[in-house]
Tab-separated table of N, CA and C in Angstrom:
chain	number	residue	atom	x	y	z
A	69	VAL	N	51.824	64.555	129.082
A	69	VAL	CA	50.919	64.485	130.224
A	69	VAL	C	51.675	63.859	131.395
A	70	GLN	N	51.530	64.460	132.555
A	70	GLN	CA	52.288	64.013	133.711
A	70	GLN	C	51.394	63.978	134.945
A	71	LEU	N	51.617	62.963	135.792
A	71	LEU	CA	50.943	62.856	137.088
A	71	LEU	C	51.984	62.944	138.190
A	72	VAL	N	51.702	63.761	139.200
A	72	VAL	CA	52.628	63.909	140.318
A	72	VAL	C	51.873	63.729	141.627
A	73	GLU	N	52.303	62.718	142.404
A	73	GLU	CA	51.680	62.451	143.701
A	73	GLU	C	52.345	63.264	144.805
A	74	SER	N	51.586	63.534	145.848
A	74	SER	CA	52.118	64.195	147.033
A	74	SER	C	51.305	63.759	148.250
A	75	GLY	N	51.840	64.030	149.442
A	75	GLY	CA	51.100	63.768	150.662
A	75	GLY	C	51.466	62.499	151.384
A	76	GLY	N	52.403	61.752	150.862
A	76	GLY	CA	52.798	60.523	151.528
A	76	GLY	C	53.668	60.788	152.745
A	77	GLY	N	54.073	59.703	153.404
A	77	GLY	CA	54.944	59.841	154.554
A	77	GLY	C	54.712	58.769	155.583
A	78	PHE	N	55.093	59.075	156.815
A	78	PHE	CA	54.958	58.148	157.925
A	78	PHE	C	53.746	58.531	158.754
A	79	VAL	N	52.973	57.515	159.158
A	79	VAL	CA	51.796	57.754	159.994
A	79	VAL	C	51.660	56.600	160.980
A	80	GLN	N	51.140	56.892	162.151
A	80	GLN	CA	50.949	55.859	163.153
A	80	GLN	C	49.721	55.017	162.847
A	81	ILE	N	49.713	53.816	163.370
A	81	ILE	CA	48.566	52.915	163.217
A	81	ILE	C	47.303	53.623	163.704
A	82	GLY	N	46.267	53.536	162.902
A	82	GLY	CA	45.006	54.187	163.229
A	82	GLY	C	44.901	55.624	162.762
A	83	GLY	N	45.977	56.142	162.244
A	83	GLY	CA	45.999	57.527	161.791
A	83	GLY	C	45.432	57.710	160.393
A	84	SER	N	45.533	58.949	159.903
A	84	SER	CA	44.991	59.297	158.599
A	84	SER	C	46.037	60.011	157.759
A	85	LEU	N	45.845	59.920	156.471
A	85	LEU	CA	46.735	60.578	155.518
A	85	LEU	C	45.922	60.850	154.263
A	86	ARG	N	46.190	61.962	153.603
A	86	ARG	CA	45.541	62.227	152.324
A	86	ARG	C	46.586	62.370	151.229
A	87	LEU	N	46.466	61.530	150.229
A	87	LEU	CA	47.323	61.620	149.061
A	87	LEU	C	46.655	62.486	148.000
A	88	SER	N	47.470	63.231	147.280
A	88	SER	CA	46.998	64.041	146.156
A	88	SER	C	47.761	63.640	144.909
A	89	CYS	N	47.135	63.815	143.779
A	89	CYS	CA	47.780	63.524	142.501
A	89	CYS	C	47.283	64.553	141.495
A	90	GLU	N	48.207	65.354	141.005
A	90	GLU	CA	47.854	66.413	140.057
A	90	GLU	C	48.300	66.061	138.650
A	91	LEU	N	47.406	66.280	137.714
A	91	LEU	CA	47.723	66.056	136.299
A	91	LEU	C	48.117	67.378	135.657
A	92	SER	N	49.155	67.336	134.850
A	92	SER	CA	49.567	68.521	134.093
A	92	SER	C	49.819	68.122	132.649
A	93	GLY	N	49.629	69.089	131.761
A	93	GLY	CA	49.900	68.852	130.357
A	93	GLY	C	48.801	68.145	129.599
A	94	GLY	N	47.634	68.021	130.204
A	94	GLY	CA	46.531	67.353	129.537
A	94	GLY	C	45.198	67.812	130.082
A	95	THR	N	44.124	67.233	129.559
A	95	THR	CA	42.777	67.583	130.000
A	95	THR	C	42.323	66.567	131.033
A	96	PHE	N	42.199	67.008	132.258
A	96	PHE	CA	41.947	66.088	133.367
A	96	PHE	C	40.624	65.344	133.204
A	97	THR	N	39.603	66.018	132.700
A	97	THR	CA	38.295	65.380	132.597
A	97	THR	C	38.239	64.292	131.516
A	98	TYR	N	39.287	64.154	130.710
A	98	TYR	CA	39.347	63.040	129.770
A	98	TYR	C	39.585	61.720	130.490
A	99	TYR	N	40.064	61.807	131.715
A	99	TYR	CA	40.570	60.623	132.394
A	99	TYR	C	39.731	60.224	133.591
A	100	SER	N	39.267	58.971	133.582
A	100	SER	CA	38.944	58.360	134.855
A	100	SER	C	40.278	58.079	135.546
A	101	MET	N	40.250	57.981	136.865
A	101	MET	CA	41.504	57.892	137.605
A	101	MET	C	41.489	56.744	138.602
A	102	GLY	N	42.663	56.214	138.879
A	102	GLY	CA	42.772	55.147	139.858
A	102	GLY	C	43.981	55.329	140.760
A	103	TRP	N	43.904	54.692	141.905
A	103	TRP	CA	45.043	54.576	142.816
A	103	TRP	C	45.414	53.100	142.944
A	104	PHE	N	46.694	52.845	142.867
A	104	PHE	CA	47.250	51.512	143.075
A	104	PHE	C	48.282	51.597	144.193
A	105	ARG	N	48.706	50.450	144.683
A	105	ARG	CA	49.782	50.432	145.666
A	105	ARG	C	50.609	49.154	145.500
A	106	GLN	N	51.867	49.247	145.906
A	106	GLN	CA	52.759	48.097	145.856
A	106	GLN	C	53.407	47.933	147.228
A	107	PRO	N	52.933	46.960	148.014
A	107	PRO	CA	53.556	46.698	149.319
A	107	PRO	C	54.947	46.128	149.132
A	108	PRO	N	55.790	46.210	150.137
A	108	PRO	CA	57.149	45.674	150.023
A	108	PRO	C	57.145	44.193	149.660
A	109	GLY	N	57.872	43.845	148.609
A	109	GLY	CA	57.994	42.458	148.210
A	109	GLY	C	56.779	41.854	147.542
A	110	LYS	N	55.792	42.677	147.229
A	110	LYS	CA	54.557	42.154	146.622
A	110	LYS	C	54.261	42.862	145.301
A	111	ALA	N	53.294	42.319	144.586
A	111	ALA	CA	52.896	42.912	143.308
A	111	ALA	C	52.041	44.149	143.542
A	112	ARG	N	52.006	44.990	142.536
A	112	ARG	CA	51.154	46.170	142.609
A	112	ARG	C	49.683	45.741	142.557
A	113	GLU	N	48.849	46.437	143.315
A	113	GLU	CA	47.439	46.086	143.406
A	113	GLU	C	46.561	47.328	143.322
A	114	PHE	N	45.360	47.123	142.829
A	114	PHE	CA	44.379	48.197	142.723
A	114	PHE	C	43.866	48.570	144.109
A	115	VAL	N	43.673	49.879	144.323
A	115	VAL	CA	43.129	50.359	145.576
A	115	VAL	C	41.741	50.980	145.386
A	116	ALA	N	41.653	51.946	144.466
A	116	ALA	CA	40.389	52.661	144.286
A	116	ALA	C	40.378	53.318	142.915
A	117	GLY	N	39.173	53.565	142.403
A	117	GLY	CA	39.033	54.242	141.125
A	117	GLY	C	37.845	55.182	141.135
A	118	ILE	N	37.876	56.174	140.236
A	118	ILE	CA	36.805	57.159	140.161
A	118	ILE	C	36.624	57.550	138.703
A	119	ASN	N	35.372	57.747	138.287
A	119	ASN	CA	35.157	58.102	136.885
A	119	ASN	C	35.425	59.589	136.670
A	120	TRP	N	35.237	60.052	135.447
A	120	TRP	CA	35.705	61.390	135.090
A	120	TRP	C	35.018	62.511	135.859
A	121	ASN	N	33.752	62.329	136.228
A	121	ASN	CA	33.044	63.408	136.925
A	121	ASN	C	32.825	63.114	138.408
A	122	GLY	N	33.391	62.036	138.910
A	122	GLY	CA	33.310	61.738	140.331
A	122	GLY	C	32.042	61.051	140.776
A	123	GLU	N	31.178	60.691	139.841
A	123	GLU	CA	29.890	60.102	140.221
A	123	GLU	C	29.971	58.601	140.482
A	124	MET	N	31.031	57.983	140.031
A	124	MET	CA	31.195	56.540	140.257
A	124	MET	C	32.547	56.282	140.910
A	125	THR	N	32.551	55.422	141.913
A	125	THR	CA	33.793	55.027	142.567
A	125	THR	C	33.837	53.515	142.750
A	126	GLU	N	35.038	53.017	142.911
A	126	GLU	CA	35.252	51.580	143.087
A	126	GLU	C	36.391	51.397	144.076
A	127	TYR	N	36.284	50.390	144.958
A	127	TYR	CA	37.311	50.143	145.956
A	127	TYR	C	37.617	48.654	146.039
A	128	THR	N	38.859	48.360	146.371
A	128	THR	CA	39.171	46.989	146.711
A	128	THR	C	38.642	46.708	148.120
A	129	ASP	N	38.335	45.446	148.387
A	129	ASP	CA	37.658	45.100	149.641
A	129	ASP	C	38.437	45.531	150.884
A	130	SER	N	39.745	45.450	150.827
A	130	SER	CA	40.544	45.688	152.033
A	130	SER	C	40.546	47.145	152.480
A	131	VAL	N	40.112	48.069	151.618
A	131	VAL	CA	40.103	49.484	151.995
A	131	VAL	C	38.690	50.060	152.058
A	132	GLU	N	37.714	49.287	151.633
A	132	GLU	CA	36.325	49.751	151.631
A	132	GLU	C	35.935	50.222	153.026
A	133	GLY	N	35.373	51.445	153.114
A	133	GLY	CA	34.969	51.996	154.400
A	133	GLY	C	36.061	52.748	155.129
A	134	ARG	N	37.297	52.598	154.710
A	134	ARG	CA	38.416	53.317	155.336
A	134	ARG	C	39.008	54.378	154.408
A	135	PHE	N	39.039	54.096	153.124
A	135	PHE	CA	39.622	55.006	152.149
A	135	PHE	C	38.510	55.641	151.307
A	136	THR	N	38.748	56.877	150.882
A	136	THR	CA	37.811	57.567	150.004
A	136	THR	C	38.573	58.230	148.867
A	137	ILE	N	38.167	57.910	147.658
A	137	ILE	CA	38.743	58.559	146.481
A	137	ILE	C	37.809	59.692	146.061
A	138	SER	N	38.395	60.807	145.655
A	138	SER	CA	37.612	61.942	145.194
A	138	SER	C	38.447	62.718	144.186
A	139	ARG	N	37.812	63.660	143.509
A	139	ARG	CA	38.552	64.461	142.541
A	139	ARG	C	38.011	65.877	142.510
A	140	ASP	N	38.888	66.801	142.165
A	140	ASP	CA	38.538	68.210	141.999
A	140	ASP	C	38.963	68.579	140.582
A	141	ASN	N	38.025	68.559	139.660
A	141	ASN	CA	38.387	68.759	138.253
A	141	ASN	C	38.977	70.141	137.957
A	142	PRO	N	38.456	71.234	138.528
A	142	PRO	CA	39.104	72.527	138.270
A	142	PRO	C	40.559	72.582	138.741
A	143	LYS	N	40.917	71.739	139.720
A	143	LYS	CA	42.291	71.711	140.210
A	143	LYS	C	43.123	70.601	139.578
A	144	ASN	N	42.504	69.849	138.649
A	144	ASN	CA	43.221	68.747	137.969
A	144	ASN	C	43.816	67.751	138.960
A	145	THR	N	43.108	67.481	140.027
A	145	THR	CA	43.666	66.691	141.127
A	145	THR	C	42.700	65.594	141.580
A	146	VAL	N	43.264	64.432	141.828
A	146	VAL	CA	42.538	63.329	142.440
A	146	VAL	C	43.144	63.074	143.815
A	147	TYR	N	42.281	62.704	144.763
A	147	TYR	CA	42.713	62.502	146.143
A	147	TYR	C	42.425	61.080	146.605
A	148	LEU	N	43.183	60.661	147.593
A	148	LEU	CA	42.882	59.422	148.286
A	148	LEU	C	42.990	59.707	149.786
A	149	GLN	N	41.827	59.818	150.430
A	149	GLN	CA	41.785	60.008	151.876
A	149	GLN	C	41.853	58.642	152.533
A	150	MET	N	42.849	58.450	153.382
A	150	MET	CA	43.073	57.154	154.012
A	150	MET	C	42.921	57.300	155.519
A	151	ASN	N	41.944	56.614	156.082
A	151	ASN	CA	41.686	56.651	157.517
A	151	ASN	C	41.882	55.274	158.131
A	152	SER	N	41.987	55.238	159.452
A	152	SER	CA	42.146	53.973	160.187
A	152	SER	C	43.251	53.121	159.570
A	153	LEU	N	44.383	53.724	159.353
A	153	LEU	CA	45.472	53.052	158.638
A	153	LEU	C	46.050	51.903	159.446
A	154	LYS	N	46.436	50.869	158.716
A	154	LYS	CA	46.981	49.643	159.293
A	154	LYS	C	48.393	49.409	158.760
A	155	PRO	N	49.190	48.625	159.438
A	155	PRO	CA	50.536	48.330	158.920
A	155	PRO	C	50.502	47.730	157.518
A	156	GLU	N	49.481	46.941	157.224
A	156	GLU	CA	49.393	46.329	155.894
A	156	GLU	C	49.057	47.332	154.787
A	157	ASP	N	48.770	48.583	155.145
A	157	ASP	CA	48.592	49.635	154.143
A	157	ASP	C	49.927	50.234	153.706
A	158	THR	N	51.005	49.846	154.361
A	158	THR	CA	52.329	50.326	153.980
A	158	THR	C	52.651	49.889	152.561
A	159	ALA	N	52.996	50.852	151.723
A	159	ALA	CA	53.237	50.564	150.308
A	159	ALA	C	53.693	51.831	149.599
A	160	VAL	N	54.161	51.643	148.379
A	160	VAL	CA	54.308	52.771	147.461
A	160	VAL	C	52.973	52.925	146.738
A	161	TYR	N	52.411	54.108	146.782
A	161	TYR	CA	51.115	54.388	146.181
A	161	TYR	C	51.307	55.124	144.860
A	162	TYR	N	50.560	54.673	143.850
A	162	TYR	CA	50.621	55.252	142.513
A	162	TYR	C	49.243	55.745	142.092
A	163	CYS	N	49.196	56.913	141.491
A	163	CYS	CA	47.969	57.284	140.802
A	163	CYS	C	48.151	57.013	139.310
A	164	ALA	N	47.041	56.781	138.655
A	164	ALA	CA	47.081	56.438	137.238
A	164	ALA	C	45.839	56.972	136.557
A	165	GLY	N	45.967	57.297	135.285
A	165	GLY	CA	44.855	57.845	134.533
A	165	GLY	C	44.502	56.996	133.332
A	166	GLY	N	43.171	56.870	133.086
A	166	GLY	CA	42.704	56.133	131.923
A	166	GLY	C	41.571	55.185	132.213
A	167	SER	N	41.350	54.873	133.451
A	167	SER	CA	40.290	53.948	133.821
A	167	SER	C	39.933	54.156	135.286
A	168	MET	N	38.882	53.485	135.741
A	168	MET	CA	38.571	53.481	137.167
A	168	MET	C	38.521	52.041	137.695
A	169	TRP	N	38.957	51.112	136.835
A	169	TRP	CA	38.844	49.701	137.221
A	169	TRP	C	40.200	49.114	137.555
A	170	ALA	N	40.209	47.852	137.935
A	170	ALA	CA	41.404	47.248	138.516
A	170	ALA	C	42.463	46.821	137.497
A	171	ARG	N	42.097	46.676	136.245
A	171	ARG	CA	43.053	46.163	135.259
A	171	ARG	C	44.090	47.204	134.893
A	172	GLU	N	45.338	46.943	135.204
A	172	GLU	CA	46.405	47.916	134.967
A	172	GLU	C	46.560	48.277	133.493
A	173	GLU	N	46.312	47.334	132.621
A	173	GLU	CA	46.529	47.599	131.192
A	173	GLU	C	45.564	48.634	130.624
A	174	LEU	N	44.516	48.977	131.388
A	174	LEU	CA	43.573	49.994	130.938
A	174	LEU	C	44.082	51.421	131.167
A	175	TYR	N	45.137	51.560	131.927
A	175	TYR	CA	45.628	52.884	132.299
A	175	TYR	C	46.699	53.362	131.323
A	176	LYS	N	46.655	54.634	130.992
A	176	LYS	CA	47.552	55.204	129.990
A	176	LYS	C	48.725	55.971	130.601
A	177	ILE	N	48.494	56.563	131.756
A	177	ILE	CA	49.535	57.370	132.377
A	177	ILE	C	49.640	57.002	133.854
A	178	TRP	N	50.876	57.102	134.379
A	178	TRP	CA	51.160	56.731	135.764
A	178	TRP	C	52.013	57.798	136.435
A	179	GLY	N	51.763	57.984	137.717
A	179	GLY	CA	52.644	58.809	138.510
A	179	GLY	C	53.894	58.038	138.897
A	180	GLN	N	54.804	58.726	139.569
A	180	GLN	CA	56.081	58.125	139.926
A	180	GLN	C	56.010	57.299	141.198
A	181	GLY	N	54.928	57.462	141.941
A	181	GLY	CA	54.762	56.713	143.176
A	181	GLY	C	55.214	57.495	144.391
A	182	ILE	N	54.564	57.228	145.516
A	182	ILE	CA	54.916	57.905	146.758
A	182	ILE	C	54.785	56.925	147.919
A	183	GLN	N	55.724	56.988	148.841
A	183	GLN	CA	55.773	56.035	149.937
A	183	GLN	C	54.812	56.427	151.056
A	184	VAL	N	54.077	55.422	151.544
A	184	VAL	CA	53.257	55.545	152.749
A	184	VAL	C	53.699	54.447	153.708
A	185	THR	N	54.076	54.827	154.901
A	185	THR	CA	54.522	53.863	155.907
A	185	THR	C	53.651	53.996	157.145
A	186	VAL	N	53.054	52.890	157.566
A	186	VAL	CA	52.182	52.867	158.738
A	186	VAL	C	52.843	51.994	159.795
A	187	SER	N	53.102	52.602	160.938
A	187	SER	CA	53.806	51.866	161.979
A	187	SER	C	53.476	52.446	163.336
A	188	SER	N	53.826	51.703	164.345
A	188	SER	CA	53.653	52.221	165.702
A	188	SER	C	54.894	52.998	166.118
């Protein structure tokens, strides 16, 4: 089972970006999914989570109202729509499968990570 992120890059302050994460080699609906991020020089942190059918979501306080997690099960893909981006959102973003909550040990599979840089 493999997760591959896409959609990262450079964006200006206040801009938007949508990350995608596609699962291959497994059954996507078995997995609740989460997004994490690791800012430069800091520990990895939870960003958002979604349950297997998309009916439940969870966000860390710093992104609530700006970021939206969603999933398209027929496409085996989870998304993270990021709006009103700030410099402090700069990080390597990871998708992970196995839970929708903040505890990393609950997740079974991880993507390789993708860089998001927010700057003027």
